[in-house]
Amino acid sequence: MTPETTAEMLARMKGMYQVERVAFSGGECTLNRKFLIESIKYLKRINNGVRIHVDTNGSLLTSDYIDELVDAGMTDIGIDLKALSLDTFTRITAVSKDAERYLKTAWNAVKYILDNHDIFIGIGIPYNQALTTPEEIRAMGEEIAQMSTDVQVSLLDYRPAFKRRDLTIPTAAEMAEMKSILNATGLNNVIAQTEEGYIGP
């Protein structure tokens, strides 16, 4: 599939479902930089009013890559910050080689976007008690709040799937507690995803 056929398919789907936003997501869409940039450029060319969202773990988002995405037409981005500590990041991602670089790149990407680009950014934080402590959630909140207290933060209930089927789904009460911890750091726009629905800001 070419960037042109991808963009044309997305434009058709946008019309079919009568939505204003399309998303590039899954399989870490930033891995193929040239394909992603060209797809966004072409989509913007054939459908100028469309909002284009990129969903990513942020591990490859250097400042020049971010600039290129924005110049191509990206209007929205969601970055999942898996952890603050390297140990937790490695435990969640099962990545060891270059893990520190990936972790730093993702955090730096959030700061760079907030400081330099007027686009929507949402931050995802996965939570499962088997992987992340409340103390680390608090530390992540404090780090984000230093960058912006109003950025949207989505607390995601990390569920059993794929190689981590041993995990237990966090309860709604657990997620509400983690949301309170994030709010206490000064973050004003925290949404918690739970198996019972969303707990809004």
PDB file of C-alpha atoms in Angstrom:
ATOM      1  CA  MET A   1       0.000   0.000   0.000  1.00  0.00           C
ATOM      2  CA  THR A   2       1.330   3.427  -0.923  1.00  0.00           C
ATOM      3  CA  PRO A   3       0.929   6.677   1.018  1.00  0.00           C
ATOM      4  CA  GLU A   4      -1.472   7.851  -1.706  1.00  0.00           C
ATOM      5  CA  THR A   5      -3.742   4.801  -1.477  1.00  0.00           C
ATOM      6  CA  THR A   6      -3.638   4.990   2.326  1.00  0.00           C
ATOM      7  CA  ALA A   7      -4.680   8.646   2.276  1.00  0.00           C
ATOM      8  CA  GLU A   8      -7.428   8.005  -0.271  1.00  0.00           C
ATOM      9  CA  MET A   9      -8.809   5.141   1.820  1.00  0.00           C
ATOM     10  CA  LEU A  10      -8.800   7.287   4.963  1.00  0.00           C
ATOM     11  CA  ALA A  11     -10.537  10.129   3.126  1.00  0.00           C
ATOM     12  CA  ARG A  12     -13.258   7.718   1.948  1.00  0.00           C
ATOM     13  CA  MET A  13     -13.724   6.320   5.463  1.00  0.00           C
ATOM     14  CA  LYS A  14     -13.909   9.838   6.881  1.00  0.00           C
ATOM     15  CA  GLY A  15     -16.740  10.619   4.480  1.00  0.00           C
ATOM     16  CA  MET A  16     -18.489   7.314   5.083  1.00  0.00           C
ATOM     17  CA  TYR A  17     -18.536   7.749   8.859  1.00  0.00           C
ATOM     18  CA  GLN A  18     -18.980  11.531   8.726  1.00  0.00           C
ATOM     19  CA  VAL A  19     -16.154  12.324  11.123  1.00  0.00           C
ATOM     20  CA  GLU A  20     -13.708  15.217  11.145  1.00  0.00           C
ATOM     21  CA  ARG A  21     -10.654  13.357  12.456  1.00  0.00           C
ATOM     22  CA  VAL A  22      -8.644  10.364  11.262  1.00  0.00           C
ATOM     23  CA  ALA A  23      -5.902   8.599  13.198  1.00  0.00           C
ATOM     24  CA  PHE A  24      -2.679   6.805  12.440  1.00  0.00           C
ATOM     25  CA  SER A  25      -2.332   4.238  15.198  1.00  0.00           C
ATOM     26  CA  GLY A  26      -1.226   0.715  16.041  1.00  0.00           C
ATOM     27  CA  GLY A  27       1.944  -1.211  15.355  1.00  0.00           C
ATOM     28  CA  GLU A  28       3.829   1.976  16.235  1.00  0.00           C
ATOM     29  CA  CYS A  29       3.027   4.057  13.195  1.00  0.00           C
ATOM     30  CA  THR A  30       6.126   6.258  13.568  1.00  0.00           C
ATOM     31  CA  LEU A  31       8.465   3.376  12.669  1.00  0.00           C
ATOM     32  CA  ASN A  32       8.110   4.110   8.946  1.00  0.00           C
ATOM     33  CA  ARG A  33       8.823   7.826   8.953  1.00  0.00           C
ATOM     34  CA  LYS A  34       8.747   8.421   5.205  1.00  0.00           C
ATOM     35  CA  PHE A  35       5.472   6.519   4.744  1.00  0.00           C
ATOM     36  CA  LEU A  36       3.778   8.318   7.642  1.00  0.00           C
ATOM     37  CA  ILE A  37       4.883  11.783   6.533  1.00  0.00           C
ATOM     38  CA  GLU A  38       3.887  11.210   2.907  1.00  0.00           C
ATOM     39  CA  SER A  39       0.509   9.730   3.917  1.00  0.00           C
ATOM     40  CA  ILE A  40      -0.279  12.763   6.079  1.00  0.00           C
ATOM     41  CA  LYS A  41       0.843  15.195   3.373  1.00  0.00           C
ATOM     42  CA  TYR A  42      -1.298  13.538   0.720  1.00  0.00           C
ATOM     43  CA  LEU A  43      -4.317  13.250   3.013  1.00  0.00           C
ATOM     44  CA  LYS A  44      -4.066  16.962   3.812  1.00  0.00           C
ATOM     45  CA  ARG A  45      -3.761  17.729   0.099  1.00  0.00           C
ATOM     46  CA  ILE A  46      -6.948  15.869  -0.861  1.00  0.00           C
ATOM     47  CA  ASN A  47      -8.933  16.769   2.266  1.00  0.00           C
ATOM     48  CA  ASN A  48      -7.629  20.047   3.638  1.00  0.00           C
ATOM     49  CA  GLY A  49     -10.063  20.398   6.557  1.00  0.00           C
ATOM     50  CA  VAL A  50      -9.357  17.003   8.094  1.00  0.00           C
ATOM     51  CA  ARG A  51      -7.875  16.737  11.578  1.00  0.00           C
ATOM     52  CA  ILE A  52      -5.055  14.207  11.604  1.00  0.00           C
ATOM     53  CA  HIS A  53      -4.146  12.390  14.812  1.00  0.00           C
ATOM     54  CA  VAL A  54      -0.986  10.358  15.373  1.00  0.00           C
ATOM     55  CA  ASP A  55      -1.061   7.840  18.219  1.00  0.00           C
ATOM     56  CA  THR A  56       2.417   6.811  19.364  1.00  0.00           C
ATOM     57  CA  ASN A  57       4.641   5.656  22.194  1.00  0.00           C
ATOM     58  CA  GLY A  58       6.886   8.622  21.399  1.00  0.00           C
ATOM     59  CA  SER A  59      10.104   6.615  21.444  1.00  0.00           C
ATOM     60  CA  LEU A  60      11.216   7.830  18.000  1.00  0.00           C
ATOM     61  CA  LEU A  61       9.881  11.389  18.153  1.00  0.00           C
ATOM     62  CA  THR A  62      12.937  13.573  17.886  1.00  0.00           C
ATOM     63  CA  SER A  63      12.343  17.298  17.523  1.00  0.00           C
ATOM     64  CA  ASP A  64      12.993  17.253  13.772  1.00  0.00           C
ATOM     65  CA  TYR A  65      10.558  14.360  13.317  1.00  0.00           C
ATOM     66  CA  ILE A  66       7.899  16.275  15.262  1.00  0.00           C
ATOM     67  CA  ASP A  67       8.481  19.395  13.164  1.00  0.00           C
ATOM     68  CA  GLU A  68       8.136  17.331   9.999  1.00  0.00           C
ATOM     69  CA  LEU A  69       4.863  15.782  11.194  1.00  0.00           C
ATOM     70  CA  VAL A  70       3.396  19.193  12.022  1.00  0.00           C
ATOM     71  CA  ASP A  71       4.563  20.653   8.710  1.00  0.00           C
ATOM     72  CA  ALA A  72       2.994  17.694   6.891  1.00  0.00           C
ATOM     73  CA  GLY A  73      -0.401  18.406   8.469  1.00  0.00           C
ATOM     74  CA  MET A  74      -0.631  16.563  11.800  1.00  0.00           C
ATOM     75  CA  THR A  75      -3.066  18.467  14.038  1.00  0.00           C
ATOM     76  CA  ASP A  76      -3.338  16.117  17.035  1.00  0.00           C
ATOM     77  CA  ILE A  77      -1.016  13.710  18.788  1.00  0.00           C
ATOM     78  CA  GLY A  78      -1.376  11.179  21.574  1.00  0.00           C
ATOM     79  CA  ILE A  79       1.805  10.035  23.306  1.00  0.00           C
ATOM     80  CA  ASP A  80       1.828   7.135  25.752  1.00  0.00           C
ATOM     81  CA  LEU A  81       4.366   7.692  28.495  1.00  0.00           C
ATOM     82  CA  LYS A  82       4.853   4.177  29.818  1.00  0.00           C
ATOM     83  CA  ALA A  83       6.909   5.104  32.866  1.00  0.00           C
ATOM     84  CA  LEU A  84       9.303   7.562  34.445  1.00  0.00           C
ATOM     85  CA  SER A  85      11.872   5.101  35.766  1.00  0.00           C
ATOM     86  CA  LEU A  86      13.934   2.937  33.444  1.00  0.00           C
ATOM     87  CA  ASP A  87      13.145  -0.200  35.482  1.00  0.00           C
ATOM     88  CA  THR A  88       9.399   0.261  35.072  1.00  0.00           C
ATOM     89  CA  PHE A  89       9.744   1.158  31.396  1.00  0.00           C
ATOM     90  CA  THR A  90      11.730  -2.025  30.763  1.00  0.00           C
ATOM     91  CA  ARG A  91       9.231  -4.104  32.723  1.00  0.00           C
ATOM     92  CA  ILE A  92       6.257  -2.746  30.744  1.00  0.00           C
ATOM     93  CA  THR A  93       7.814  -2.753  27.280  1.00  0.00           C
ATOM     94  CA  ALA A  94      10.160  -5.758  27.592  1.00  0.00           C
ATOM     95  CA  VAL A  95      12.717  -3.599  25.778  1.00  0.00           C
ATOM     96  CA  SER A  96      16.262  -3.605  27.108  1.00  0.00           C
ATOM     97  CA  LYS A  97      18.440  -2.434  24.221  1.00  0.00           C
ATOM     98  CA  ASP A  98      18.234   1.350  23.869  1.00  0.00           C
ATOM     99  CA  ALA A  99      15.459   1.473  26.498  1.00  0.00           C
ATOM    100  CA  GLU A 100      16.894   4.556  28.200  1.00  0.00           C
ATOM    101  CA  ARG A 101      17.068   6.437  24.890  1.00  0.00           C
ATOM    102  CA  TYR A 102      13.483   5.499  23.992  1.00  0.00           C
ATOM    103  CA  LEU A 103      12.208   6.567  27.403  1.00  0.00           C
ATOM    104  CA  LYS A 104      13.995   9.930  27.300  1.00  0.00           C
ATOM    105  CA  THR A 105      12.919  10.569  23.716  1.00  0.00           C
ATOM    106  CA  ALA A 106       9.240  10.113  24.599  1.00  0.00           C
ATOM    107  CA  TRP A 107       9.407  12.512  27.566  1.00  0.00           C
ATOM    108  CA  ASN A 108      11.418  15.046  25.572  1.00  0.00           C
ATOM    109  CA  ALA A 109       8.858  14.835  22.759  1.00  0.00           C
ATOM    110  CA  VAL A 110       6.030  15.855  25.088  1.00  0.00           C
ATOM    111  CA  LYS A 111       7.987  18.848  26.367  1.00  0.00           C
ATOM    112  CA  TYR A 112       9.077  19.879  22.874  1.00  0.00           C
ATOM    113  CA  ILE A 113       5.514  19.825  21.538  1.00  0.00           C
ATOM    114  CA  LEU A 114       4.128  21.757  24.504  1.00  0.00           C
ATOM    115  CA  ASP A 115       6.876  24.370  24.177  1.00  0.00           C
ATOM    116  CA  ASN A 116       6.976  24.716  20.399  1.00  0.00           C
ATOM    117  CA  HIS A 117       3.750  23.679  18.675  1.00  0.00           C
ATOM    118  CA  ASP A 118       0.143  24.814  18.912  1.00  0.00           C
ATOM    119  CA  ILE A 119      -1.443  21.418  18.310  1.00  0.00           C
ATOM    120  CA  PHE A 120      -3.590  19.187  20.502  1.00  0.00           C
ATOM    121  CA  ILE A 121      -1.561  16.787  22.611  1.00  0.00           C
ATOM    122  CA  GLY A 122      -2.915  14.098  24.882  1.00  0.00           C
ATOM    123  CA  ILE A 123      -0.724  12.030  27.179  1.00  0.00           C
ATOM    124  CA  GLY A 124      -1.542   8.419  27.983  1.00  0.00           C
ATOM    125  CA  ILE A 125      -0.314   6.787  31.187  1.00  0.00           C
ATOM    126  CA  PRO A 126      -0.893   3.027  31.505  1.00  0.00           C
ATOM    127  CA  TYR A 127      -1.533   1.720  35.006  1.00  0.00           C
ATOM    128  CA  ASN A 128      -1.554  -1.769  36.442  1.00  0.00           C
ATOM    129  CA  GLN A 129      -0.508  -2.474  40.006  1.00  0.00           C
ATOM    130  CA  ALA A 130       1.660  -5.371  38.806  1.00  0.00           C
ATOM    131  CA  LEU A 131       3.751  -2.975  36.726  1.00  0.00           C
ATOM    132  CA  THR A 132       3.611   0.526  38.195  1.00  0.00           C
ATOM    133  CA  THR A 133       3.477   1.831  41.758  1.00  0.00           C
ATOM    134  CA  PRO A 134       1.321   4.720  42.983  1.00  0.00           C
ATOM    135  CA  GLU A 135       4.582   6.506  43.819  1.00  0.00           C
ATOM    136  CA  GLU A 136       5.672   6.358  40.191  1.00  0.00           C
ATOM    137  CA  ILE A 137       2.260   7.587  39.033  1.00  0.00           C
ATOM    138  CA  ARG A 138       2.707  10.552  41.381  1.00  0.00           C
ATOM    139  CA  ALA A 139       6.222  11.212  40.092  1.00  0.00           C
ATOM    140  CA  MET A 140       4.978  11.088  36.493  1.00  0.00           C
ATOM    141  CA  GLY A 141       2.227  13.551  37.354  1.00  0.00           C
ATOM    142  CA  GLU A 142       4.710  15.917  38.959  1.00  0.00           C
ATOM    143  CA  GLU A 143       6.962  15.750  35.902  1.00  0.00           C
ATOM    144  CA  ILE A 144       4.064  16.452  33.526  1.00  0.00           C
ATOM    145  CA  ALA A 145       2.702  19.264  35.716  1.00  0.00           C
ATOM    146  CA  GLN A 146       6.060  21.042  35.443  1.00  0.00           C
ATOM    147  CA  MET A 147       5.475  21.159  31.677  1.00  0.00           C
ATOM    148  CA  SER A 148       1.741  21.964  31.741  1.00  0.00           C
ATOM    149  CA  THR A 149      -1.021  21.641  34.316  1.00  0.00           C
ATOM    150  CA  ASP A 150      -3.739  21.788  31.653  1.00  0.00           C
ATOM    151  CA  VAL A 151      -2.555  19.150  29.181  1.00  0.00           C
ATOM    152  CA  GLN A 152      -5.002  16.258  28.774  1.00  0.00           C
ATOM    153  CA  VAL A 153      -3.803  13.134  30.588  1.00  0.00           C
ATOM    154  CA  SER A 154      -5.569   9.816  30.053  1.00  0.00           C
ATOM    155  CA  LEU A 155      -4.943   7.210  32.732  1.00  0.00           C
ATOM    156  CA  LEU A 156      -5.307   3.852  30.982  1.00  0.00           C
ATOM    157  CA  ASP A 157      -6.250   0.642  32.769  1.00  0.00           C
ATOM    158  CA  TYR A 158      -3.558  -1.706  31.485  1.00  0.00           C
ATOM    159  CA  ARG A 159      -5.364  -4.939  30.696  1.00  0.00           C
ATOM    160  CA  PRO A 160      -4.310  -8.560  30.236  1.00  0.00           C
ATOM    161  CA  ALA A 161      -3.506  -9.214  26.576  1.00  0.00           C
ATOM    162  CA  PHE A 162      -0.924 -10.801  24.318  1.00  0.00           C
ATOM    163  CA  LYS A 163       2.102 -11.850  26.401  1.00  0.00           C
ATOM    164  CA  ARG A 164       0.720 -10.284  29.597  1.00  0.00           C
ATOM    165  CA  ARG A 165      -2.434 -12.334  30.035  1.00  0.00           C
ATOM    166  CA  ASP A 166      -1.390 -12.921  33.633  1.00  0.00           C
ATOM    167  CA  LEU A 167      -2.350  -9.365  34.584  1.00  0.00           C
ATOM    168  CA  THR A 168      -5.509  -8.501  36.492  1.00  0.00           C
ATOM    169  CA  ILE A 169      -7.609  -5.612  35.176  1.00  0.00           C
ATOM    170  CA  PRO A 170      -7.392  -2.672  37.580  1.00  0.00           C
ATOM    171  CA  THR A 171     -10.692  -1.966  39.318  1.00  0.00           C
ATOM    172  CA  ALA A 172     -12.580   1.282  38.843  1.00  0.00           C
ATOM    173  CA  ALA A 173     -11.730   2.138  42.459  1.00  0.00           C
ATOM    174  CA  GLU A 174      -8.005   1.662  41.785  1.00  0.00           C
ATOM    175  CA  MET A 175      -8.202   3.874  38.714  1.00  0.00           C
ATOM    176  CA  ALA A 176     -10.102   6.545  40.655  1.00  0.00           C
ATOM    177  CA  GLU A 177      -7.368   6.478  43.306  1.00  0.00           C
ATOM    178  CA  MET A 178      -4.627   6.877  40.668  1.00  0.00           C
ATOM    179  CA  LYS A 179      -6.600   9.728  39.095  1.00  0.00           C
ATOM    180  CA  SER A 180      -6.737  11.462  42.487  1.00  0.00           C
ATOM    181  CA  ILE A 181      -2.981  11.066  42.823  1.00  0.00           C
ATOM    182  CA  LEU A 182      -2.458  12.720  39.429  1.00  0.00           C
ATOM    183  CA  ASN A 183      -4.904  15.518  40.237  1.00  0.00           C
ATOM    184  CA  ALA A 184      -3.042  16.161  43.493  1.00  0.00           C
ATOM    185  CA  THR A 185       0.119  16.941  41.511  1.00  0.00           C
ATOM    186  CA  GLY A 186      -1.673  19.917  39.960  1.00  0.00           C
ATOM    187  CA  LEU A 187      -2.920  18.302  36.763  1.00  0.00           C
ATOM    188  CA  ASN A 188      -6.368  19.686  35.920  1.00  0.00           C
ATOM    189  CA  ASN A 189      -7.425  17.542  32.976  1.00  0.00           C
ATOM    190  CA  VAL A 190      -7.116  13.870  33.943  1.00  0.00           C
ATOM    191  CA  ILE A 191      -9.444  11.225  32.520  1.00  0.00           C
ATOM    192  CA  ALA A 192      -9.341   7.671  33.877  1.00  0.00           C
ATOM    193  CA  GLN A 193     -10.328   4.730  31.699  1.00  0.00           C
ATOM    194  CA  THR A 194     -11.961   1.933  33.700  1.00  0.00           C
ATOM    195  CA  GLU A 195     -13.845  -1.256  32.912  1.00  0.00           C
ATOM    196  CA  GLU A 196     -16.984   0.552  34.120  1.00  0.00           C
ATOM    197  CA  GLY A 197     -16.489   3.594  31.896  1.00  0.00           C
ATOM    198  CA  TYR A 198     -14.588   6.848  32.031  1.00  0.00           C
ATOM    199  CA  ILE A 199     -14.037   9.068  35.049  1.00  0.00           C
ATOM    200  CA  GLY A 200     -13.844  12.553  33.604  1.00  0.00           C
ATOM    201  CA  PRO A 201     -11.800  15.562  34.635  1.00  0.00           C
TER     202      PRO A 201
END
